[in-house]
Structures are given as structure tokens and as C-alpha cells.
Short mmCIF file of C-alpha atoms in Angstrom, two decimals:
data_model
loop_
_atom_site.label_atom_id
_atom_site.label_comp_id
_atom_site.label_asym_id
_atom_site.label_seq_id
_atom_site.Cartn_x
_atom_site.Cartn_y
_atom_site.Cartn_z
CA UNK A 258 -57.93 -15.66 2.06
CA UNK A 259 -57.23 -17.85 -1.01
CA UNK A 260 -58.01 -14.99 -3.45
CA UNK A 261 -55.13 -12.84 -1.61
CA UNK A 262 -52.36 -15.36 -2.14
CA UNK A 263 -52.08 -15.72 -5.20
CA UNK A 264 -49.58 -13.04 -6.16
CA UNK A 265 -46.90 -15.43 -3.09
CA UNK A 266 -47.23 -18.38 -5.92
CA UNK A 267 -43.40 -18.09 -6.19
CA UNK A 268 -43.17 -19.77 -2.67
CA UNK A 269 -44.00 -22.95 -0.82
CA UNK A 270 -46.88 -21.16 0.91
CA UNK A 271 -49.01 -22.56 3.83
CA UNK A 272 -52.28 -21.21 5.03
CA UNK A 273 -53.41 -21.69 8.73
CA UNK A 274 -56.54 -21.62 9.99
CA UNK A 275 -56.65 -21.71 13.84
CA UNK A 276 -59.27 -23.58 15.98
CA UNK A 277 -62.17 -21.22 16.24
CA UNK A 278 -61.90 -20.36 12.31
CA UNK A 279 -64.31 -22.22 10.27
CA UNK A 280 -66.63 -24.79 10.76
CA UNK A 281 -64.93 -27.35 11.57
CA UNK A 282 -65.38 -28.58 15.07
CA UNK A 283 -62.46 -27.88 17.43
CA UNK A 284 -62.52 -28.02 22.18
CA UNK A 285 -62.65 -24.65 22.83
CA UNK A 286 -61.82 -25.54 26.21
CA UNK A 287 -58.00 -23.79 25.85
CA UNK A 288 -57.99 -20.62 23.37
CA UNK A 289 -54.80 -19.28 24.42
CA UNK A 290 -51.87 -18.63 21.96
CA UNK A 291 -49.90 -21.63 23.48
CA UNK A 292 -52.85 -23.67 21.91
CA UNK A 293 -52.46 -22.15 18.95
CA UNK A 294 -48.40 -22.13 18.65
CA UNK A 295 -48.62 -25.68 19.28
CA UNK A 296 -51.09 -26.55 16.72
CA UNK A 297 -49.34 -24.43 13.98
CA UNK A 298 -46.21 -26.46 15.45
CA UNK A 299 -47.93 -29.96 14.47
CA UNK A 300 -48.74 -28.60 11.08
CA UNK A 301 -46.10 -27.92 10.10
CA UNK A 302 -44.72 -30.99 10.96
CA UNK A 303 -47.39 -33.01 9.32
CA UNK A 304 -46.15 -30.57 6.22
CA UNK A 305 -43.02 -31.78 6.75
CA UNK A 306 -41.20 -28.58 7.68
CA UNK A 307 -40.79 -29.13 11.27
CA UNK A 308 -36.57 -28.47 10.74
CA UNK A 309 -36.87 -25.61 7.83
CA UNK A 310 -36.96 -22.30 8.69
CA UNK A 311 -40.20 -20.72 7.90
CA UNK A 312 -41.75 -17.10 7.58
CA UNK A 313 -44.86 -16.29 9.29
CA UNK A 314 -46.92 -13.88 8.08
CA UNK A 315 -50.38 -12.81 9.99
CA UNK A 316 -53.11 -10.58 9.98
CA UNK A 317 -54.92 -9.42 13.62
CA UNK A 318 -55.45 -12.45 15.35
CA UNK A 319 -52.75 -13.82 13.06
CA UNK A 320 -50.25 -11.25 13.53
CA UNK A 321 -50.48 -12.25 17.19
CA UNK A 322 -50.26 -15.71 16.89
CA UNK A 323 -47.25 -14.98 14.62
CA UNK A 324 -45.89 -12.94 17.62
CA UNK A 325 -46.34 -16.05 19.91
CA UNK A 326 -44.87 -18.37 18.02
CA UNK A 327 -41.90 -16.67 17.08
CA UNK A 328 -41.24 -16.01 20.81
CA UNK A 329 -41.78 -19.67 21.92
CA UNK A 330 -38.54 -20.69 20.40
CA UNK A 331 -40.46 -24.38 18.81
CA UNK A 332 -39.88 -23.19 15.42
CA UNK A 333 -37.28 -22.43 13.41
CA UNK A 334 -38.56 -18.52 12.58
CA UNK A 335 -36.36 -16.40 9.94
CA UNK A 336 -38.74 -13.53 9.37
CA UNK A 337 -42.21 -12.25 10.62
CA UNK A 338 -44.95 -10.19 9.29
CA UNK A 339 -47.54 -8.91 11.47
CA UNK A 340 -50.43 -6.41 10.15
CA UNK A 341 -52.60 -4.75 12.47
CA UNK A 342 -51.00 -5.73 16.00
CA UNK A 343 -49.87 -3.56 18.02
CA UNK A 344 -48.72 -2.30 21.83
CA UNK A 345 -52.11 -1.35 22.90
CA UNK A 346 -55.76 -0.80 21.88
CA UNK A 347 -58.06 2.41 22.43
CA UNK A 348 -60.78 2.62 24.10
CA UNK A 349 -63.10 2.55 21.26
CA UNK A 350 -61.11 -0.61 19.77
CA UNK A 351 -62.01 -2.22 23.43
CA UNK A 352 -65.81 -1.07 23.02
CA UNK A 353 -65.51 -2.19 19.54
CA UNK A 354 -64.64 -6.08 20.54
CA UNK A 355 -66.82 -6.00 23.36
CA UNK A 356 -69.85 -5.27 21.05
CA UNK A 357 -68.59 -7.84 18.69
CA UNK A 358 -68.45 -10.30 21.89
CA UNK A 359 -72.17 -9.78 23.18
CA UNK A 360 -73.35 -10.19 19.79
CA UNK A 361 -71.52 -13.73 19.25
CA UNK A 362 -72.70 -14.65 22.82
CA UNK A 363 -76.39 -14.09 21.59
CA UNK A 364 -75.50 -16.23 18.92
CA UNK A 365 -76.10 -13.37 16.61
CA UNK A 366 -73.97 -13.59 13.62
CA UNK A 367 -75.57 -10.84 11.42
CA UNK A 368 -74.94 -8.38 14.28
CA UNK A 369 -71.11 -9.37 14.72
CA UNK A 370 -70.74 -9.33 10.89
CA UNK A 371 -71.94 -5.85 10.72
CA UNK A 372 -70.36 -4.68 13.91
CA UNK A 373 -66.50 -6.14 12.66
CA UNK A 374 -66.89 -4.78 9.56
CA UNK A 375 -67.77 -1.31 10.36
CA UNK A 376 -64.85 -1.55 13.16
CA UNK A 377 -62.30 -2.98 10.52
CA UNK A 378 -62.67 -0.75 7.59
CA UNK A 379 -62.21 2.73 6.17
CA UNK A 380 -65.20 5.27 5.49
CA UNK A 381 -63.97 5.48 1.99
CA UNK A 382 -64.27 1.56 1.62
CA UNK A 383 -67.50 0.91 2.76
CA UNK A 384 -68.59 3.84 1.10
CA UNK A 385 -67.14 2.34 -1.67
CA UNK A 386 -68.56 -1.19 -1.30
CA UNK A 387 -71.64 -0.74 0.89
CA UNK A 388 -73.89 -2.89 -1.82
CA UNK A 389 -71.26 -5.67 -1.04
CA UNK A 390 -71.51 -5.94 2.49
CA UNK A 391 -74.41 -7.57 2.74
CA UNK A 392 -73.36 -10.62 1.42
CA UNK A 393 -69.71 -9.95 2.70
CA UNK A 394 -71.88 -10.54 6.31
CA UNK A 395 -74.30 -13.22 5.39
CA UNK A 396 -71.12 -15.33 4.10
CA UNK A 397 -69.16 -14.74 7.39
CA UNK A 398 -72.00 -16.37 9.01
CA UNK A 399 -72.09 -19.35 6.68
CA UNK A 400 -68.52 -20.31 7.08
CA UNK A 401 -68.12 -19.56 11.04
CA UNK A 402 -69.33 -20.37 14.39
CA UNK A 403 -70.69 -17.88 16.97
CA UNK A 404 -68.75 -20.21 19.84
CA UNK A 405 -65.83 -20.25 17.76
CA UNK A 406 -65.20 -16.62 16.79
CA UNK A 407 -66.35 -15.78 20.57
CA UNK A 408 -63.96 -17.76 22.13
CA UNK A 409 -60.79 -16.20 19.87
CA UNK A 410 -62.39 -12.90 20.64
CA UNK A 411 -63.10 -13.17 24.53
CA UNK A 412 -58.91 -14.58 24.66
CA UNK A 413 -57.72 -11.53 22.55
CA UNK A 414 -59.50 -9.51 25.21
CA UNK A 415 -57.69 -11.23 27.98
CA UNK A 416 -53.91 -11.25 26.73
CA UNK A 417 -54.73 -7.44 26.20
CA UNK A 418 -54.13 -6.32 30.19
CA UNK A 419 -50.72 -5.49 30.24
CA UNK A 420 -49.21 -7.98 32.91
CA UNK A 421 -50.86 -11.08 30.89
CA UNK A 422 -47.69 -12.91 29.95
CA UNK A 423 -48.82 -13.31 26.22
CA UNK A 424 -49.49 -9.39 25.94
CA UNK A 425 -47.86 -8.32 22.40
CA UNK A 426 -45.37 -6.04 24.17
CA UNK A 427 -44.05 -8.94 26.14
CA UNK A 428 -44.00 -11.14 23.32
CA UNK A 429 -41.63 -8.53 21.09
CA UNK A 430 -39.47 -8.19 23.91
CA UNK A 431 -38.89 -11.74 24.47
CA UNK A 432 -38.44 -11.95 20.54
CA UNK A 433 -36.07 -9.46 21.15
CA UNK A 434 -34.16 -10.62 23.87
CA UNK A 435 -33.74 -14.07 22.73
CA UNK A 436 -32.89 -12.96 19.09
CA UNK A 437 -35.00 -15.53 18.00
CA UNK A 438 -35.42 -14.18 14.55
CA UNK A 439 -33.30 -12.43 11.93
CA UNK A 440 -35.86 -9.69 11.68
CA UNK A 441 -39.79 -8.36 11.70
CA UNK A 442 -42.27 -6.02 9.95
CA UNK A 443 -45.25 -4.15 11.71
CA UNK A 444 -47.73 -2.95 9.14
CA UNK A 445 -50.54 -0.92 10.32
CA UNK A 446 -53.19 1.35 8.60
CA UNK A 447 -53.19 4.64 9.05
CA UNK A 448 -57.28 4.89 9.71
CA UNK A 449 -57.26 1.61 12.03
CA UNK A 450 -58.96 2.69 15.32
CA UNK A 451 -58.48 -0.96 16.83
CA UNK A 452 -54.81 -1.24 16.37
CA UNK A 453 -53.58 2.27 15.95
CA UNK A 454 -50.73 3.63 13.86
CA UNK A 455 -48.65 5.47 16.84
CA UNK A 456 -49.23 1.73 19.08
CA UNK A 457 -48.10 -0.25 16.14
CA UNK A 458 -45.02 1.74 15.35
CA UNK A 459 -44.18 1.07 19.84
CA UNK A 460 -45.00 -2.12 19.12
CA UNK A 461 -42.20 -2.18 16.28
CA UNK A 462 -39.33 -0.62 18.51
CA UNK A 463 -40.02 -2.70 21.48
CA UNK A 464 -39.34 -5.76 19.05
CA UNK A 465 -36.36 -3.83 17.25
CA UNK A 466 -38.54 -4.30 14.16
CA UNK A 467 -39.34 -2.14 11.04
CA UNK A 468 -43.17 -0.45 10.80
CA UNK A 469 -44.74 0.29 7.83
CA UNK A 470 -47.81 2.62 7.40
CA UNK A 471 -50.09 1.69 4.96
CA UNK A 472 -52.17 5.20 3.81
CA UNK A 473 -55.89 5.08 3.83
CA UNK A 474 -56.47 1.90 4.61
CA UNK A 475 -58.13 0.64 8.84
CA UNK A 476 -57.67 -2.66 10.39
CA UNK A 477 -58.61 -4.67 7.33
CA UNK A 478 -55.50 -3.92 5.57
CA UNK A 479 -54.57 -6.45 3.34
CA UNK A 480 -58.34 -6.38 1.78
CA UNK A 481 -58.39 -2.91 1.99
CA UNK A 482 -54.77 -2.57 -0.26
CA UNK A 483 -53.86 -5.70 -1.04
CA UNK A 484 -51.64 -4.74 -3.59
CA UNK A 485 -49.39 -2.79 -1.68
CA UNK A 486 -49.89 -4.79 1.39
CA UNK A 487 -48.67 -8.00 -0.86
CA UNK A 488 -45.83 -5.55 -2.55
CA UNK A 489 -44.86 -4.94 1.48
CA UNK A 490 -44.35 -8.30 2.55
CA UNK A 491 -42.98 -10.00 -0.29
CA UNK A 492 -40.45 -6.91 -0.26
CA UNK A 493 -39.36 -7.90 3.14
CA UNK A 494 -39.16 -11.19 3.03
CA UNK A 495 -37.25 -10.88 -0.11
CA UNK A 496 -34.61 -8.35 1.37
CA UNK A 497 -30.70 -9.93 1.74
#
């Protein structure tokens, strides 16, 4: 993710990675978003920006978490940017994830690597970049954990049933209701087939937030476009 950032050099920019990211050794025990919100809260207080308002801006996973911690009302949140979240998830998203899951429960991190990326991409792109995937997949297995990815995975499968209390629809209308921030983007890629465009853009009016549609791109959006996904947020948060 460091080589996307550097066109946000023109803010004081923070990059989170969440227990389950990584290598680095984290109890799995408790995967929830709570977890999560409350270790992005103690960041940012060890950054020293527990009392400034912040942006968040996520991807996925991210997106969620940016969702969830918006909606607990710990942080002071001005604006949020969430790409490739949205109401609800097909059935071949669900498939998708549960492929990814049985592969990380083998402990088989080639097999997940190839299974996410074909799920997260556009024909075009990996038509484009098929020589590259290869090592795309054998460095995703260097710098992750089967236990760690699995657990994120297996939790993103459970806040998905619709009465789960951290399901993204009840966590934009809880944004929502509380006002807790002055506003929100949903950006979703027209070709994503785990977080579609027409569940993204719900996802946007249950939260009373703008969607964008990002042509051509699938789930991987901002390293499918980056460009105009970077053009997309900075333009929002830059807007009076």
C-alpha cells in the first residue's frame, strides 16, 4: 500500500494495518470490528491525534472497519471513504470467500492467493498482467499468515447475515442517525462481483452518502485505477 500513497503526500497521512495483516503476531481470539475500532482508537492516540478530527479512508475489509469506527462515536470522524463495501454480497462473492476460507484453513497460501486474485480483479487486468501474478501470489504469502487472513475472512463472513449488529447496512444507518460525520463516499467498481455496483450505491443511500462508480475496474479498485481512485478521494475530502 505504500506505493499508492504517495500522490496524499500533501497530508498528515496514517496507514493501518489491522491484526490479522502481516506477520506480526497478534490473539486472534476476538476478530470482530469492535477489536479493530479500538485498536485504530489506540493508534491514533499513540499518534497523538486522539482529539483531531480525522478522515478514514478504506478499502474492503478497510472500508468496513472505516464503517465501524465512524459509527462507534470514539473518534472524532469528519469524512469517510469506503471502496468496495457495500449492502450485500452475491452469491458467487459468498462462494468466492468461502473458497478463499478452506484454502487458508489448509494452510494453503498459493491457493488463496490465486483464488483472491481471480475474485478481486477485472478480465482485462489479469489479462493484462497475468506474467505478474505469479509473484503478485508468492509475495502475499511471504508477508501474511494463513491464521491471520482466515480469521479476518471467517468474521467478514459472519457480520454479513443481515441481523448481525455490525452488518454494513446497520452501521450506515447508525452513521446516519447519529450524524456522526459531516459526510461519506461509496466507491465501487463497476465489474466487482463481491461487492456489486447496484449494493454499493444501497449501501450509499442508507448512509445518506455519495457513490461513485469507478468504470472497468472489480473489487481491487484502487490497484486496478489508482489514478482515478486517488483523483476520487482526494476530491472529496478536499470539497468545502
Amino acid at each position: 500500500w505504500t506505493t499508492r500513497v504517495s500522490g496524499f503526500r500533501d497530508r498528515a497521512l496514517l496507514l493501518f494495518e489491522t491484526a490479522g495483516q502481516g506477520k506480526v503476531a497478534h490473539d486472534l481470539s476476538d476478530m470482530t470490528l469492535t477489536r479493530h475500532t479500538r485498536d485504530l482508537q489506540a493508534v491514533l492516540a499513540a499518534a497523538g491525534w486522539a482529539d483531531r478530527p480525522v478522515d478514514l479512508a478504506g478499502f474492503s475489509f478497510g472500508g468496513r472497519l472505516a464503517m465501524a469506527a465512524a459509527a462507534s462515536g470514539g473518534l472524532q470522524v469528519r469524512r469517510v471513504v469506503s471502496t468496495a463495501v457495500a449492502s450485500r454480497r452475491t452469491a458467487r462473492g459468498r462462494f468466492a470467500l468461502r473458497g478463499c476460507l478452506a484454502s487458508l484453513r489448509s494452510g494453503d497460501m498459493q491457493g488463496f492467493g490465486y483464488q483472491i486474485t481471480l475474485a478481486s480483479y477485472s478480465s482485462s487486468f489479469l489479462a493484462e498482467h497475468e506474467a505478474r501474478v505469479p509473484k503478485w501470489v508468492d509475495a502475499l504469502a511471504r508477508e501474511c499468515t494463513s491464521e491471520g487472513v482466515g480469521a479476518i475472512i471467517a468474521e467478514t463472513l459472519a457480520t454479513e447475515e443481515e441481523e448481525h449488529p455490525l452488518h454494513t447496512e446497520r452501521l450506515a444507518s447508525r452513521i446516519a442517525s447519529a450524524g456522526a460525520v459531516e459526510g461519506g463516499l461509496i466507491i465501487s467498481g463497476t465489474e466487482d462481483a463481491f461487492s456489486t455496483l447496484s449494493s454499493g450505491a444501497d449501501l450509499a443511500r442508507v448512509a445518506g452518502w455519495e457513490h461513485l462508480p469507478i468504470e472497468g475496474a472489480a473489487h481491487a479498485v484502487p490497484l486496478e485505477k489508482p489514478r482515478a481512485w486517488r483523483d476520487a478521494v482526494k476530491g472529496f475530502l478536499a470539497k468545502p
